[in-house]
Every structure is written in structure tokens, then in C-alpha cells.
């Protein structure tokens, strides 16, 4: 499970503006927890769908979001 505050990633968070981290977390929350589509997230945040896609990718890269596939076979 990715952990956002381990040594290497902690440095990334320190270099990133707080409002950017907050935007990444908000996009991930709306998309993954509230099940909104990228277009809906974009409207809520006042950004483009492409920006939402980048924010979600960054959330995964930073360990803010972790995706697990449970194989049933």
C-alpha cells in the first residue's frame, strides 16, 4: 500500500504548494470516494478534464490514492 509520507515522497510534498496538494486530494476524493466523473470533478474544481486526469495521476504517483486489484480466479 503506497504511503504518502515516506522519506522520498515527503520531500515531494515539501516542494509542492499546499494549495496544489489540496487540489489533488479534492480531485481524488470527488472522483474515487464520491464517484463523480472527471467532467463533474472538472466543473466542481473549475478546471479542464485534462487537468483532472493529471491531478488523479499525480494522486496515484504520490501515494494519496492506491488501487488494488483482487483477482478472484
PDB file of N, CA and C in Angstrom:
ATOM      1  N   UNK A   1       0.852  -1.189   0.000  1.00  0.00           N
ATOM      2  CA  UNK A   1       0.000   0.000   0.000  1.00  0.00           C
ATOM      3  C   UNK A   1       0.890   1.241   0.000  1.00  0.00           C
ATOM      4  N   UNK A   2       0.737   2.109  -0.977  1.00  0.00           N
ATOM      5  CA  UNK A   2       1.570   3.315  -1.022  1.00  0.00           C
ATOM      6  C   UNK A   2       1.352   4.188   0.206  1.00  0.00           C
ATOM      7  N   UNK A   3       2.426   4.779   0.685  1.00  0.00           N
ATOM      8  CA  UNK A   3       2.340   5.654   1.848  1.00  0.00           C
ATOM      9  C   UNK A   3       2.869   7.028   1.459  1.00  0.00           C
ATOM     10  N   UNK A   4       2.029   8.067   1.532  1.00  0.00           N
ATOM     11  CA  UNK A   4       2.432   9.380   1.031  1.00  0.00           C
ATOM     12  C   UNK A   4       3.544  10.061   1.804  1.00  0.00           C
ATOM     13  N   UNK A   5       3.782   9.685   3.046  1.00  0.00           N
ATOM     14  CA  UNK A   5       4.771  10.434   3.822  1.00  0.00           C
ATOM     15  C   UNK A   5       6.042   9.653   4.133  1.00  0.00           C
ATOM     16  N   UNK A   6       6.391   8.677   3.298  1.00  0.00           N
ATOM     17  CA  UNK A   6       7.673   8.024   3.475  1.00  0.00           C
ATOM     18  C   UNK A   6       8.767   8.955   2.970  1.00  0.00           C
ATOM     19  N   UNK A   7       9.991   8.699   3.314  1.00  0.00           N
ATOM     20  CA  UNK A   7      11.100   9.629   3.066  1.00  0.00           C
ATOM     21  C   UNK A   7      11.101  10.301   1.700  1.00  0.00           C
ATOM     22  N   UNK A   8      11.178   9.559   0.612  1.00  0.00           N
ATOM     23  CA  UNK A   8      11.291  10.149  -0.717  1.00  0.00           C
ATOM     24  C   UNK A   8      10.096  11.000  -1.092  1.00  0.00           C
ATOM     25  N   UNK A   9       8.917  10.542  -0.763  1.00  0.00           N
ATOM     26  CA  UNK A   9       7.701  11.278  -1.116  1.00  0.00           C
ATOM     27  C   UNK A   9       7.506  12.491  -0.228  1.00  0.00           C
ATOM     28  N   UNK A  10       7.982  12.443   0.991  1.00  0.00           N
ATOM     29  CA  UNK A  10       7.852  13.581   1.903  1.00  0.00           C
ATOM     30  C   UNK A  10       8.532  14.804   1.300  1.00  0.00           C
ATOM     31  N   UNK A  11       9.656  14.591   0.643  1.00  0.00           N
ATOM     32  CA  UNK A  11      10.370  15.689   0.007  1.00  0.00           C
ATOM     33  C   UNK A  11       9.528  16.301  -1.116  1.00  0.00           C
ATOM     34  N   UNK A  12       8.798  15.457  -1.841  1.00  0.00           N
ATOM     35  CA  UNK A  12       7.945  15.944  -2.922  1.00  0.00           C
ATOM     36  C   UNK A  12       6.863  16.847  -2.352  1.00  0.00           C
ATOM     37  N   UNK A  13       6.250  16.424  -1.255  1.00  0.00           N
ATOM     38  CA  UNK A  13       5.191  17.225  -0.643  1.00  0.00           C
ATOM     39  C   UNK A  13       5.727  18.572  -0.157  1.00  0.00           C
ATOM     40  N   UNK A  14       6.930  18.586   0.372  1.00  0.00           N
ATOM     41  CA  UNK A  14       7.513  19.842   0.872  1.00  0.00           C
ATOM     42  C   UNK A  14       7.739  20.842  -0.251  1.00  0.00           C
ATOM     43  N   UNK A  15       8.064  20.346  -1.439  1.00  0.00           N
ATOM     44  CA  UNK A  15       8.347  21.225  -2.574  1.00  0.00           C
ATOM     45  C   UNK A  15       7.080  21.676  -3.303  1.00  0.00           C
ATOM     46  N   UNK A  16       5.955  21.017  -3.013  1.00  0.00           N
ATOM     47  CA  UNK A  16       4.711  21.311  -3.710  1.00  0.00           C
ATOM     48  C   UNK A  16       3.888  22.308  -2.890  1.00  0.00           C
ATOM     49  N   UNK A  17       3.320  23.325  -3.530  1.00  0.00           N
ATOM     50  CA  UNK A  17       2.482  24.281  -2.789  1.00  0.00           C
ATOM     51  C   UNK A  17       1.303  23.573  -2.120  1.00  0.00           C
ATOM     52  N   UNK A  18       0.960  24.016  -0.931  1.00  0.00           N
ATOM     53  CA  UNK A  18      -0.112  23.401  -0.152  1.00  0.00           C
ATOM     54  C   UNK A  18      -1.425  23.405  -0.928  1.00  0.00           C
ATOM     55  N   UNK A  19      -1.708  24.482  -1.640  1.00  0.00           N
ATOM     56  CA  UNK A  19      -2.967  24.539  -2.391  1.00  0.00           C
ATOM     57  C   UNK A  19      -2.995  23.517  -3.523  1.00  0.00           C
ATOM     58  N   UNK A  20      -1.851  23.183  -4.082  1.00  0.00           N
ATOM     59  CA  UNK A  20      -1.786  22.160  -5.134  1.00  0.00           C
ATOM     60  C   UNK A  20      -2.070  20.778  -4.547  1.00  0.00           C
ATOM     61  N   UNK A  21      -1.473  20.485  -3.392  1.00  0.00           N
ATOM     62  CA  UNK A  21      -1.727  19.208  -2.723  1.00  0.00           C
ATOM     63  C   UNK A  21      -3.207  19.113  -2.374  1.00  0.00           C
ATOM     64  N   UNK A  22      -3.784  20.199  -1.874  1.00  0.00           N
ATOM     65  CA  UNK A  22      -5.205  20.220  -1.522  1.00  0.00           C
ATOM     66  C   UNK A  22      -6.065  19.956  -2.758  1.00  0.00           C
ATOM     67  N   UNK A  23      -5.682  20.521  -3.903  1.00  0.00           N
ATOM     68  CA  UNK A  23      -6.437  20.313  -5.143  1.00  0.00           C
ATOM     69  C   UNK A  23      -6.356  18.853  -5.590  1.00  0.00           C
ATOM     70  N   UNK A  24      -5.194  18.255  -5.442  1.00  0.00           N
ATOM     71  CA  UNK A  24      -5.013  16.845  -5.792  1.00  0.00           C
ATOM     72  C   UNK A  24      -5.897  15.971  -4.904  1.00  0.00           C
ATOM     73  N   UNK A  25      -5.884  16.238  -3.613  1.00  0.00           N
ATOM     74  CA  UNK A  25      -6.690  15.468  -2.663  1.00  0.00           C
ATOM     75  C   UNK A  25      -8.180  15.659  -2.952  1.00  0.00           C
ATOM     76  N   UNK A  26      -8.601  16.889  -3.231  1.00  0.00           N
ATOM     77  CA  UNK A  26     -10.006  17.164  -3.522  1.00  0.00           C
ATOM     78  C   UNK A  26     -10.455  16.440  -4.789  1.00  0.00           C
ATOM     79  N   UNK A  27      -9.655  16.475  -5.830  1.00  0.00           N
ATOM     80  CA  UNK A  27      -9.999  15.773  -7.073  1.00  0.00           C
ATOM     81  C   UNK A  27     -10.117  14.274  -6.819  1.00  0.00           C
ATOM     82  N   UNK A  28      -9.181  13.711  -6.086  1.00  0.00           N
ATOM     83  CA  UNK A  28      -9.211  12.279  -5.791  1.00  0.00           C
ATOM     84  C   UNK A  28     -10.427  11.915  -4.944  1.00  0.00           C
ATOM     85  N   UNK A  29     -10.758  12.746  -3.990  1.00  0.00           N
ATOM     86  CA  UNK A  29     -11.922  12.496  -3.132  1.00  0.00           C
ATOM     87  C   UNK A  29     -13.211  12.512  -3.950  1.00  0.00           C
ATOM     88  N   UNK A  30     -13.368  13.523  -4.784  1.00  0.00           N
ATOM     89  CA  UNK A  30     -14.578  13.625  -5.601  1.00  0.00           C
ATOM     90  C   UNK A  30     -14.697  12.442  -6.566  1.00  0.00           C
ATOM     91  N   UNK A  31     -13.590  12.060  -7.159  1.00  0.00           N
ATOM     92  CA  UNK A  31     -13.603  11.004  -8.170  1.00  0.00           C
ATOM     93  C   UNK A  31     -13.740   9.612  -7.553  1.00  0.00           C
ATOM     94  N   UNK A  32     -12.886   9.296  -6.579  1.00  0.00           N
ATOM     95  CA  UNK A  32     -12.855   7.940  -6.040  1.00  0.00           C
ATOM     96  C   UNK A  32     -13.854   7.704  -4.909  1.00  0.00           C
ATOM     97  N   UNK A  33     -14.098   8.692  -4.065  1.00  0.00           N
ATOM     98  CA  UNK A  33     -14.992   8.476  -2.930  1.00  0.00           C
ATOM     99  C   UNK A  33     -16.425   8.905  -3.220  1.00  0.00           C
ATOM    100  N   UNK A  34     -16.597   9.975  -3.983  1.00  0.00           N
ATOM    101  CA  UNK A  34     -17.949  10.446  -4.280  1.00  0.00           C
ATOM    102  C   UNK A  34     -18.438   9.960  -5.650  1.00  0.00           C
ATOM    103  N   UNK A  35     -17.576   9.204  -6.340  1.00  0.00           N
ATOM    104  CA  UNK A  35     -17.915   8.578  -7.620  1.00  0.00           C
ATOM    105  C   UNK A  35     -18.406   9.557  -8.695  1.00  0.00           C
ATOM    106  N   UNK A  36     -17.842  10.750  -8.702  1.00  0.00           N
ATOM    107  CA  UNK A  36     -18.157  11.701  -9.761  1.00  0.00           C
ATOM    108  C   UNK A  36     -17.285  11.393 -10.973  1.00  0.00           C
ATOM    109  N   UNK A  37     -17.769  11.688 -12.163  1.00  0.00           N
ATOM    110  CA  UNK A  37     -16.967  11.529 -13.371  1.00  0.00           C
ATOM    111  C   UNK A  37     -15.950  12.658 -13.474  1.00  0.00           C
ATOM    112  N   UNK A  38     -14.981  12.484 -14.349  1.00  0.00           N
ATOM    113  CA  UNK A  38     -13.949  13.509 -14.498  1.00  0.00           C
ATOM    114  C   UNK A  38     -14.537  14.841 -14.938  1.00  0.00           C
ATOM    115  N   UNK A  39     -15.563  14.805 -15.768  1.00  0.00           N
ATOM    116  CA  UNK A  39     -16.186  16.051 -16.207  1.00  0.00           C
ATOM    117  C   UNK A  39     -16.860  16.772 -15.027  1.00  0.00           C
ATOM    118  N   UNK A  40     -17.524  16.007 -14.170  1.00  0.00           N
ATOM    119  CA  UNK A  40     -18.161  16.595 -12.992  1.00  0.00           C
ATOM    120  C   UNK A  40     -17.126  17.168 -12.026  1.00  0.00           C
ATOM    121  N   UNK A  41     -16.034  16.439 -11.843  1.00  0.00           N
ATOM    122  CA  UNK A  41     -14.950  16.921 -10.979  1.00  0.00           C
ATOM    123  C   UNK A  41     -14.382  18.218 -11.553  1.00  0.00           C
ATOM    124  N   UNK A  42     -14.188  18.233 -12.863  1.00  0.00           N
ATOM    125  CA  UNK A  42     -13.642  19.421 -13.528  1.00  0.00           C
ATOM    126  C   UNK A  42     -14.538  20.632 -13.282  1.00  0.00           C
ATOM    127  N   UNK A  43     -15.848  20.437 -13.420  1.00  0.00           N
ATOM    128  CA  UNK A  43     -16.781  21.558 -13.188  1.00  0.00           C
ATOM    129  C   UNK A  43     -16.719  22.031 -11.740  1.00  0.00           C
ATOM    130  N   UNK A  44     -16.680  21.085 -10.815  1.00  0.00           N
ATOM    131  CA  UNK A  44     -16.623  21.449  -9.391  1.00  0.00           C
ATOM    132  C   UNK A  44     -15.369  22.240  -9.045  1.00  0.00           C
ATOM    133  N   UNK A  45     -14.250  21.835  -9.640  1.00  0.00           N
ATOM    134  CA  UNK A  45     -12.974  22.475  -9.325  1.00  0.00           C
ATOM    135  C   UNK A  45     -12.664  23.670 -10.228  1.00  0.00           C
ATOM    136  N   UNK A  46     -13.450  23.833 -11.285  1.00  0.00           N
ATOM    137  CA  UNK A  46     -13.213  24.939 -12.209  1.00  0.00           C
ATOM    138  C   UNK A  46     -11.970  24.757 -13.056  1.00  0.00           C
ATOM    139  N   UNK A  47     -11.717  23.498 -13.448  1.00  0.00           N
ATOM    140  CA  UNK A  47     -10.556  23.176 -14.281  1.00  0.00           C
ATOM    141  C   UNK A  47     -11.017  22.324 -15.455  1.00  0.00           C
ATOM    142  N   UNK A  48     -10.103  22.008 -16.367  1.00  0.00           N
ATOM    143  CA  UNK A  48     -10.435  21.169 -17.519  1.00  0.00           C
ATOM    144  C   UNK A  48     -10.404  19.691 -17.135  1.00  0.00           C
ATOM    145  N   UNK A  49     -11.017  18.851 -17.996  1.00  0.00           N
ATOM    146  CA  UNK A  49     -10.961  17.401 -17.782  1.00  0.00           C
ATOM    147  C   UNK A  49      -9.523  16.907 -17.847  1.00  0.00           C
ATOM    148  N   UNK A  50      -8.730  17.509 -18.723  1.00  0.00           N
ATOM    149  CA  UNK A  50      -7.318  17.110 -18.829  1.00  0.00           C
ATOM    150  C   UNK A  50      -6.584  17.376 -17.517  1.00  0.00           C
ATOM    151  N   UNK A  51      -6.905  18.498 -16.879  1.00  0.00           N
ATOM    152  CA  UNK A  51      -6.279  18.811 -15.587  1.00  0.00           C
ATOM    153  C   UNK A  51      -6.707  17.799 -14.533  1.00  0.00           C
ATOM    154  N   UNK A  52      -7.970  17.416 -14.531  1.00  0.00           N
ATOM    155  CA  UNK A  52      -8.444  16.406 -13.580  1.00  0.00           C
ATOM    156  C   UNK A  52      -7.683  15.102 -13.791  1.00  0.00           C
ATOM    157  N   UNK A  53      -7.502  14.711 -15.037  1.00  0.00           N
ATOM    158  CA  UNK A  53      -6.756  13.497 -15.337  1.00  0.00           C
ATOM    159  C   UNK A  53      -5.340  13.569 -14.769  1.00  0.00           C
ATOM    160  N   UNK A  54      -4.694  14.719 -14.946  1.00  0.00           N
ATOM    161  CA  UNK A  54      -3.335  14.906 -14.405  1.00  0.00           C
ATOM    162  C   UNK A  54      -3.330  14.884 -12.879  1.00  0.00           C
ATOM    163  N   UNK A  55      -4.343  15.500 -12.261  1.00  0.00           N
ATOM    164  CA  UNK A  55      -4.433  15.514 -10.793  1.00  0.00           C
ATOM    165  C   UNK A  55      -4.603  14.093 -10.251  1.00  0.00           C
ATOM    166  N   UNK A  56      -5.442  13.298 -10.900  1.00  0.00           N
ATOM    167  CA  UNK A  56      -5.659  11.923 -10.455  1.00  0.00           C
ATOM    168  C   UNK A  56      -4.403  11.074 -10.634  1.00  0.00           C
ATOM    169  N   UNK A  57      -3.701  11.291 -11.737  1.00  0.00           N
ATOM    170  CA  UNK A  57      -2.436  10.567 -11.949  1.00  0.00           C
ATOM    171  C   UNK A  57      -1.429  10.937 -10.874  1.00  0.00           C
ATOM    172  N   UNK A  58      -1.358  12.227 -10.540  1.00  0.00           N
ATOM    173  CA  UNK A  58      -0.431  12.696  -9.516  1.00  0.00           C
ATOM    174  C   UNK A  58      -0.809  12.103  -8.159  1.00  0.00           C
ATOM    175  N   UNK A  59      -2.112  11.996  -7.882  1.00  0.00           N
ATOM    176  CA  UNK A  59      -2.565  11.399  -6.620  1.00  0.00           C
ATOM    177  C   UNK A  59      -2.074   9.962  -6.500  1.00  0.00           C
ATOM    178  N   UNK A  60      -2.110   9.219  -7.602  1.00  0.00           N
ATOM    179  CA  UNK A  60      -1.597   7.844  -7.588  1.00  0.00           C
ATOM    180  C   UNK A  60      -0.084   7.834  -7.420  1.00  0.00           C
ATOM    181  N   UNK A  61       0.607   8.707  -8.148  1.00  0.00           N
ATOM    182  CA  UNK A  61       2.072   8.761  -8.072  1.00  0.00           C
ATOM    183  C   UNK A  61       2.559   9.091  -6.664  1.00  0.00           C
ATOM    184  N   UNK A  62       1.863   9.983  -5.995  1.00  0.00           N
ATOM    185  CA  UNK A  62       2.274  10.427  -4.658  1.00  0.00           C
ATOM    186  C   UNK A  62       1.814   9.489  -3.549  1.00  0.00           C
ATOM    187  N   UNK A  63       1.003   8.498  -3.897  1.00  0.00           N
ATOM    188  CA  UNK A  63       0.519   7.570  -2.885  1.00  0.00           C
ATOM    189  C   UNK A  63      -0.692   8.092  -2.125  1.00  0.00           C
ATOM    190  N   UNK A  64      -1.284   9.179  -2.607  1.00  0.00           N
ATOM    191  CA  UNK A  64      -2.506   9.688  -1.989  1.00  0.00           C
ATOM    192  C   UNK A  64      -3.636   8.704  -2.274  1.00  0.00           C
ATOM    193  N   UNK A  65      -3.594   8.090  -3.455  1.00  0.00           N
ATOM    194  CA  UNK A  65      -4.566   7.093  -3.872  1.00  0.00           C
ATOM    195  C   UNK A  65      -3.807   5.814  -4.182  1.00  0.00           C
ATOM    196  N   UNK A  66      -4.335   4.704  -3.724  1.00  0.00           N
ATOM    197  CA  UNK A  66      -3.775   3.397  -4.052  1.00  0.00           C
ATOM    198  C   UNK A  66      -4.855   2.542  -4.663  1.00  0.00           C
ATOM    199  N   UNK A  67      -4.532   1.843  -5.729  1.00  0.00           N
ATOM    200  CA  UNK A  67      -5.512   0.993  -6.395  1.00  0.00           C
ATOM    201  C   UNK A  67      -5.039  -0.444  -6.275  1.00  0.00           C
ATOM    202  N   UNK A  68      -5.946  -1.299  -5.806  1.00  0.00           N
ATOM    203  CA  UNK A  68      -5.641  -2.710  -5.637  1.00  0.00           C
ATOM    204  C   UNK A  68      -6.606  -3.533  -6.452  1.00  0.00           C
ATOM    205  N   UNK A  69      -6.097  -4.497  -7.174  1.00  0.00           N
ATOM    206  CA  UNK A  69      -6.932  -5.418  -7.926  1.00  0.00           C
ATOM    207  C   UNK A  69      -6.916  -6.750  -7.191  1.00  0.00           C
ATOM    208  N   UNK A  70      -8.102  -7.239  -6.837  1.00  0.00           N
ATOM    209  CA  UNK A  70      -8.228  -8.530  -6.168  1.00  0.00           C
ATOM    210  C   UNK A  70      -8.649  -9.558  -7.212  1.00  0.00           C
ATOM    211  N   UNK A  71      -7.725 -10.407  -7.580  1.00  0.00           N
ATOM    212  CA  UNK A  71      -8.004 -11.426  -8.596  1.00  0.00           C
ATOM    213  C   UNK A  71      -8.789 -12.567  -7.956  1.00  0.00           C
ATOM    214  N   UNK A  72      -9.936 -12.877  -8.516  1.00  0.00           N
ATOM    215  CA  UNK A  72     -10.814 -13.890  -7.953  1.00  0.00           C
ATOM    216  C   UNK A  72     -10.606 -15.273  -8.554  1.00  0.00           C
ATOM    217  N   UNK A  73      -9.738 -15.372  -9.549  1.00  0.00           N
ATOM    218  CA  UNK A  73      -9.511 -16.671 -10.196  1.00  0.00           C
ATOM    219  C   UNK A  73      -8.374 -17.411  -9.571  1.00  0.00           C
TER     220      UNK A  73
END
